[in-house]
């Protein structure tokens, strides 16, 4: 009987500690991404590298992204050259990793984030080819109803 009581107490302590840690530690699924892109797109590869540099594990599907964009609920006007799924959210285009990590921390009720088009200066569109040029752009939060708001502005 005593052995069962000790095991129960150890189990409870473990449950308590894991619940305390769980509020501040990202799960493995949040730090992994599936990316759909064109196999020949250099900027998509650069964006994938940007994610990997901050510790996000990436699996790529070189099948294009039009179909998956639609399935994930991202309207065509928010489209770009690649689409990702990270931590249950859709990520469209050249969204900075810092904004993705913020999204995963805040966990808003939303479809995800989008950077429509391919703005120069955004991650993946910021290599030596573009020099020091940086176009202003917005990272949009796509709400469940399809509306958007500016999540982060880059000027």
PDB file of C-alpha atoms in Angstrom:
ATOM      1  CA  UNK A   1       0.000   0.000   0.000  1.00  0.00           C
ATOM      2  CA  UNK A   2       2.811   2.391   0.890  1.00  0.00           C
ATOM      3  CA  UNK A   3       4.485   1.788  -2.480  1.00  0.00           C
ATOM      4  CA  UNK A   4       1.281   2.842  -4.293  1.00  0.00           C
ATOM      5  CA  UNK A   5       1.038   6.031  -2.198  1.00  0.00           C
ATOM      6  CA  UNK A   6       4.620   7.012  -3.032  1.00  0.00           C
ATOM      7  CA  UNK A   7       4.071   6.342  -6.740  1.00  0.00           C
ATOM      8  CA  UNK A   8       0.878   8.417  -6.616  1.00  0.00           C
ATOM      9  CA  UNK A   9       2.708  11.329  -4.958  1.00  0.00           C
ATOM     10  CA  UNK A  10       5.525  11.159  -7.497  1.00  0.00           C
ATOM     11  CA  UNK A  11       2.954  11.091 -10.296  1.00  0.00           C
ATOM     12  CA  UNK A  12       1.147  14.132  -8.832  1.00  0.00           C
ATOM     13  CA  UNK A  13       4.427  16.033  -8.443  1.00  0.00           C
ATOM     14  CA  UNK A  14       5.317  15.243 -12.048  1.00  0.00           C
ATOM     15  CA  UNK A  15       1.902  16.368 -13.221  1.00  0.00           C
ATOM     16  CA  UNK A  16       2.244  19.630 -11.293  1.00  0.00           C
ATOM     17  CA  UNK A  17       5.738  20.336 -12.636  1.00  0.00           C
ATOM     18  CA  UNK A  18       4.804  19.529 -16.222  1.00  0.00           C
ATOM     19  CA  UNK A  19       1.792  21.828 -16.008  1.00  0.00           C
ATOM     20  CA  UNK A  20       3.992  24.638 -14.685  1.00  0.00           C
ATOM     21  CA  UNK A  21       6.577  24.139 -17.436  1.00  0.00           C
ATOM     22  CA  UNK A  22       3.979  23.682 -20.157  1.00  0.00           C
ATOM     23  CA  UNK A  23       2.845  27.298 -19.975  1.00  0.00           C
ATOM     24  CA  UNK A  24       6.201  28.665 -21.076  1.00  0.00           C
ATOM     25  CA  UNK A  25       7.667  25.943 -23.264  1.00  0.00           C
ATOM     26  CA  UNK A  26       6.689  25.612 -26.911  1.00  0.00           C
ATOM     27  CA  UNK A  27       5.707  22.152 -28.026  1.00  0.00           C
ATOM     28  CA  UNK A  28       7.603  20.347 -30.757  1.00  0.00           C
ATOM     29  CA  UNK A  29       4.689  20.788 -33.163  1.00  0.00           C
ATOM     30  CA  UNK A  30       4.843  24.569 -32.677  1.00  0.00           C
ATOM     31  CA  UNK A  31       8.502  24.603 -33.584  1.00  0.00           C
ATOM     32  CA  UNK A  32       8.036  22.614 -36.742  1.00  0.00           C
ATOM     33  CA  UNK A  33       6.623  23.748 -40.033  1.00  0.00           C
ATOM     34  CA  UNK A  34       5.364  22.185 -43.184  1.00  0.00           C
ATOM     35  CA  UNK A  35       5.979  24.435 -46.184  1.00  0.00           C
ATOM     36  CA  UNK A  36       4.431  24.108 -49.631  1.00  0.00           C
ATOM     37  CA  UNK A  37       6.388  25.848 -52.380  1.00  0.00           C
ATOM     38  CA  UNK A  38       7.595  25.722 -55.955  1.00  0.00           C
ATOM     39  CA  UNK A  39      10.739  23.554 -56.217  1.00  0.00           C
ATOM     40  CA  UNK A  40      12.551  26.217 -58.249  1.00  0.00           C
ATOM     41  CA  UNK A  41      11.803  29.248 -56.079  1.00  0.00           C
ATOM     42  CA  UNK A  42      14.947  30.710 -54.549  1.00  0.00           C
ATOM     43  CA  UNK A  43      13.190  33.153 -52.238  1.00  0.00           C
ATOM     44  CA  UNK A  44      11.111  30.308 -50.764  1.00  0.00           C
ATOM     45  CA  UNK A  45      14.313  28.429 -49.985  1.00  0.00           C
ATOM     46  CA  UNK A  46      15.730  31.579 -48.351  1.00  0.00           C
ATOM     47  CA  UNK A  47      12.597  31.946 -46.195  1.00  0.00           C
ATOM     48  CA  UNK A  48      12.851  28.282 -45.126  1.00  0.00           C
ATOM     49  CA  UNK A  49      16.474  28.940 -44.138  1.00  0.00           C
ATOM     50  CA  UNK A  50      15.306  32.004 -42.137  1.00  0.00           C
ATOM     51  CA  UNK A  51      12.961  29.746 -40.132  1.00  0.00           C
ATOM     52  CA  UNK A  52      15.627  27.106 -39.578  1.00  0.00           C
ATOM     53  CA  UNK A  53      18.079  29.726 -38.301  1.00  0.00           C
ATOM     54  CA  UNK A  54      15.736  30.465 -35.374  1.00  0.00           C
ATOM     55  CA  UNK A  55      15.134  26.820 -34.505  1.00  0.00           C
ATOM     56  CA  UNK A  56      11.991  26.007 -36.455  1.00  0.00           C
ATOM     57  CA  UNK A  57      12.267  22.580 -38.076  1.00  0.00           C
ATOM     58  CA  UNK A  58      10.955  22.648 -41.640  1.00  0.00           C
ATOM     59  CA  UNK A  59       9.618  19.953 -43.929  1.00  0.00           C
ATOM     60  CA  UNK A  60       9.042  21.137 -47.481  1.00  0.00           C
ATOM     61  CA  UNK A  61       6.689  19.901 -50.158  1.00  0.00           C
ATOM     62  CA  UNK A  62       7.783  21.067 -53.595  1.00  0.00           C
ATOM     63  CA  UNK A  63       4.290  20.824 -55.046  1.00  0.00           C
ATOM     64  CA  UNK A  64       3.302  24.475 -55.231  1.00  0.00           C
ATOM     65  CA  UNK A  65       1.023  26.186 -52.751  1.00  0.00           C
ATOM     66  CA  UNK A  66      -2.184  27.227 -54.510  1.00  0.00           C
ATOM     67  CA  UNK A  67      -4.248  24.240 -53.392  1.00  0.00           C
ATOM     68  CA  UNK A  68      -3.038  24.189 -49.796  1.00  0.00           C
ATOM     69  CA  UNK A  69      -3.535  27.952 -49.467  1.00  0.00           C
ATOM     70  CA  UNK A  70      -7.208  27.491 -50.321  1.00  0.00           C
ATOM     71  CA  UNK A  71      -7.595  24.473 -48.005  1.00  0.00           C
ATOM     72  CA  UNK A  72      -6.082  26.428 -45.098  1.00  0.00           C
ATOM     73  CA  UNK A  73      -8.573  29.255 -45.593  1.00  0.00           C
ATOM     74  CA  UNK A  74      -6.315  31.961 -46.985  1.00  0.00           C
ATOM     75  CA  UNK A  75      -8.041  34.101 -49.589  1.00  0.00           C
ATOM     76  CA  UNK A  76      -6.317  34.577 -52.940  1.00  0.00           C
ATOM     77  CA  UNK A  77      -5.683  38.304 -52.365  1.00  0.00           C
ATOM     78  CA  UNK A  78      -3.347  37.434 -49.457  1.00  0.00           C
ATOM     79  CA  UNK A  79      -1.322  34.995 -51.565  1.00  0.00           C
ATOM     80  CA  UNK A  80       2.407  34.707 -52.010  1.00  0.00           C
ATOM     81  CA  UNK A  81       4.840  32.127 -53.325  1.00  0.00           C
ATOM     82  CA  UNK A  82       4.770  29.716 -50.370  1.00  0.00           C
ATOM     83  CA  UNK A  83       2.385  28.600 -47.636  1.00  0.00           C
ATOM     84  CA  UNK A  84       3.199  26.990 -44.304  1.00  0.00           C
ATOM     85  CA  UNK A  85       1.404  25.342 -41.410  1.00  0.00           C
ATOM     86  CA  UNK A  86       2.986  26.015 -38.019  1.00  0.00           C
ATOM     87  CA  UNK A  87       1.449  25.301 -34.624  1.00  0.00           C
ATOM     88  CA  UNK A  88      -2.038  24.999 -36.087  1.00  0.00           C
ATOM     89  CA  UNK A  89      -1.805  28.304 -37.980  1.00  0.00           C
ATOM     90  CA  UNK A  90      -1.514  29.043 -41.689  1.00  0.00           C
ATOM     91  CA  UNK A  91       1.454  31.227 -42.612  1.00  0.00           C
ATOM     92  CA  UNK A  92       1.379  32.785 -46.074  1.00  0.00           C
ATOM     93  CA  UNK A  93       4.396  34.368 -47.696  1.00  0.00           C
ATOM     94  CA  UNK A  94       7.466  36.064 -46.279  1.00  0.00           C
ATOM     95  CA  UNK A  95       6.357  36.377 -42.653  1.00  0.00           C
ATOM     96  CA  UNK A  96       9.284  37.075 -40.286  1.00  0.00           C
ATOM     97  CA  UNK A  97      10.028  34.295 -37.796  1.00  0.00           C
ATOM     98  CA  UNK A  98       9.704  36.765 -34.896  1.00  0.00           C
ATOM     99  CA  UNK A  99       6.068  37.370 -35.844  1.00  0.00           C
ATOM    100  CA  UNK A 100       5.417  33.630 -36.105  1.00  0.00           C
ATOM    101  CA  UNK A 101       6.884  33.071 -32.639  1.00  0.00           C
ATOM    102  CA  UNK A 102       4.767  35.939 -31.283  1.00  0.00           C
ATOM    103  CA  UNK A 103       1.662  34.345 -32.840  1.00  0.00           C
ATOM    104  CA  UNK A 104       2.483  30.994 -31.221  1.00  0.00           C
ATOM    105  CA  UNK A 105       2.947  32.680 -27.861  1.00  0.00           C
ATOM    106  CA  UNK A 106      -0.212  34.829 -28.010  1.00  0.00           C
ATOM    107  CA  UNK A 107      -2.384  32.118 -29.617  1.00  0.00           C
ATOM    108  CA  UNK A 108      -5.141  34.354 -30.986  1.00  0.00           C
ATOM    109  CA  UNK A 109      -8.235  32.784 -32.491  1.00  0.00           C
ATOM    110  CA  UNK A 110      -7.223  33.216 -36.130  1.00  0.00           C
ATOM    111  CA  UNK A 111      -6.449  31.426 -39.370  1.00  0.00           C
ATOM    112  CA  UNK A 112      -2.897  32.735 -39.359  1.00  0.00           C
ATOM    113  CA  UNK A 113      -0.549  35.366 -40.744  1.00  0.00           C
ATOM    114  CA  UNK A 114       0.119  36.605 -44.267  1.00  0.00           C
ATOM    115  CA  UNK A 115       2.512  38.885 -46.088  1.00  0.00           C
ATOM    116  CA  UNK A 116       0.822  39.265 -49.477  1.00  0.00           C
ATOM    117  CA  UNK A 117       3.057  39.386 -52.522  1.00  0.00           C
ATOM    118  CA  UNK A 118       6.819  39.346 -52.221  1.00  0.00           C
ATOM    119  CA  UNK A 119       7.975  42.610 -50.610  1.00  0.00           C
ATOM    120  CA  UNK A 120      11.680  43.315 -50.946  1.00  0.00           C
ATOM    121  CA  UNK A 121      13.361  43.427 -47.573  1.00  0.00           C
ATOM    122  CA  UNK A 122      11.150  40.732 -46.030  1.00  0.00           C
ATOM    123  CA  UNK A 123      12.816  37.435 -45.000  1.00  0.00           C
ATOM    124  CA  UNK A 124      13.752  35.534 -48.135  1.00  0.00           C
ATOM    125  CA  UNK A 125      13.553  38.697 -50.228  1.00  0.00           C
ATOM    126  CA  UNK A 126      16.474  40.363 -48.502  1.00  0.00           C
ATOM    127  CA  UNK A 127      19.566  38.845 -50.075  1.00  0.00           C
ATOM    128  CA  UNK A 128      22.491  40.578 -51.795  1.00  0.00           C
ATOM    129  CA  UNK A 129      20.521  40.659 -55.047  1.00  0.00           C
ATOM    130  CA  UNK A 130      18.300  43.370 -53.549  1.00  0.00           C
ATOM    131  CA  UNK A 131      21.066  45.500 -52.036  1.00  0.00           C
ATOM    132  CA  UNK A 132      19.884  47.657 -49.172  1.00  0.00           C
ATOM    133  CA  UNK A 133      16.396  48.126 -50.607  1.00  0.00           C
ATOM    134  CA  UNK A 134      13.534  47.571 -48.175  1.00  0.00           C
ATOM    135  CA  UNK A 135       9.943  48.102 -49.204  1.00  0.00           C
ATOM    136  CA  UNK A 136       7.394  48.831 -46.473  1.00  0.00           C
ATOM    137  CA  UNK A 137       5.007  45.950 -45.807  1.00  0.00           C
ATOM    138  CA  UNK A 138       2.499  44.671 -43.281  1.00  0.00           C
ATOM    139  CA  UNK A 139       2.116  41.286 -41.681  1.00  0.00           C
ATOM    140  CA  UNK A 140      -1.615  40.643 -41.590  1.00  0.00           C
ATOM    141  CA  UNK A 141      -3.476  38.620 -39.003  1.00  0.00           C
ATOM    142  CA  UNK A 142      -6.206  36.699 -40.812  1.00  0.00           C
ATOM    143  CA  UNK A 143      -9.174  36.357 -38.480  1.00  0.00           C
ATOM    144  CA  UNK A 144     -11.480  33.329 -38.483  1.00  0.00           C
ATOM    145  CA  UNK A 145     -14.142  35.294 -40.385  1.00  0.00           C
ATOM    146  CA  UNK A 146     -11.610  36.093 -43.161  1.00  0.00           C
ATOM    147  CA  UNK A 147     -11.124  39.727 -42.204  1.00  0.00           C
ATOM    148  CA  UNK A 148      -7.640  41.013 -41.457  1.00  0.00           C
ATOM    149  CA  UNK A 149      -5.840  43.438 -39.206  1.00  0.00           C
ATOM    150  CA  UNK A 150      -2.235  44.624 -39.226  1.00  0.00           C
ATOM    151  CA  UNK A 151      -0.289  42.364 -36.871  1.00  0.00           C
ATOM    152  CA  UNK A 152       3.062  44.041 -37.461  1.00  0.00           C
ATOM    153  CA  UNK A 153       4.089  46.907 -39.759  1.00  0.00           C
ATOM    154  CA  UNK A 154       7.568  47.164 -41.269  1.00  0.00           C
ATOM    155  CA  UNK A 155       8.553  50.610 -42.501  1.00  0.00           C
TER     156      UNK A 155
END
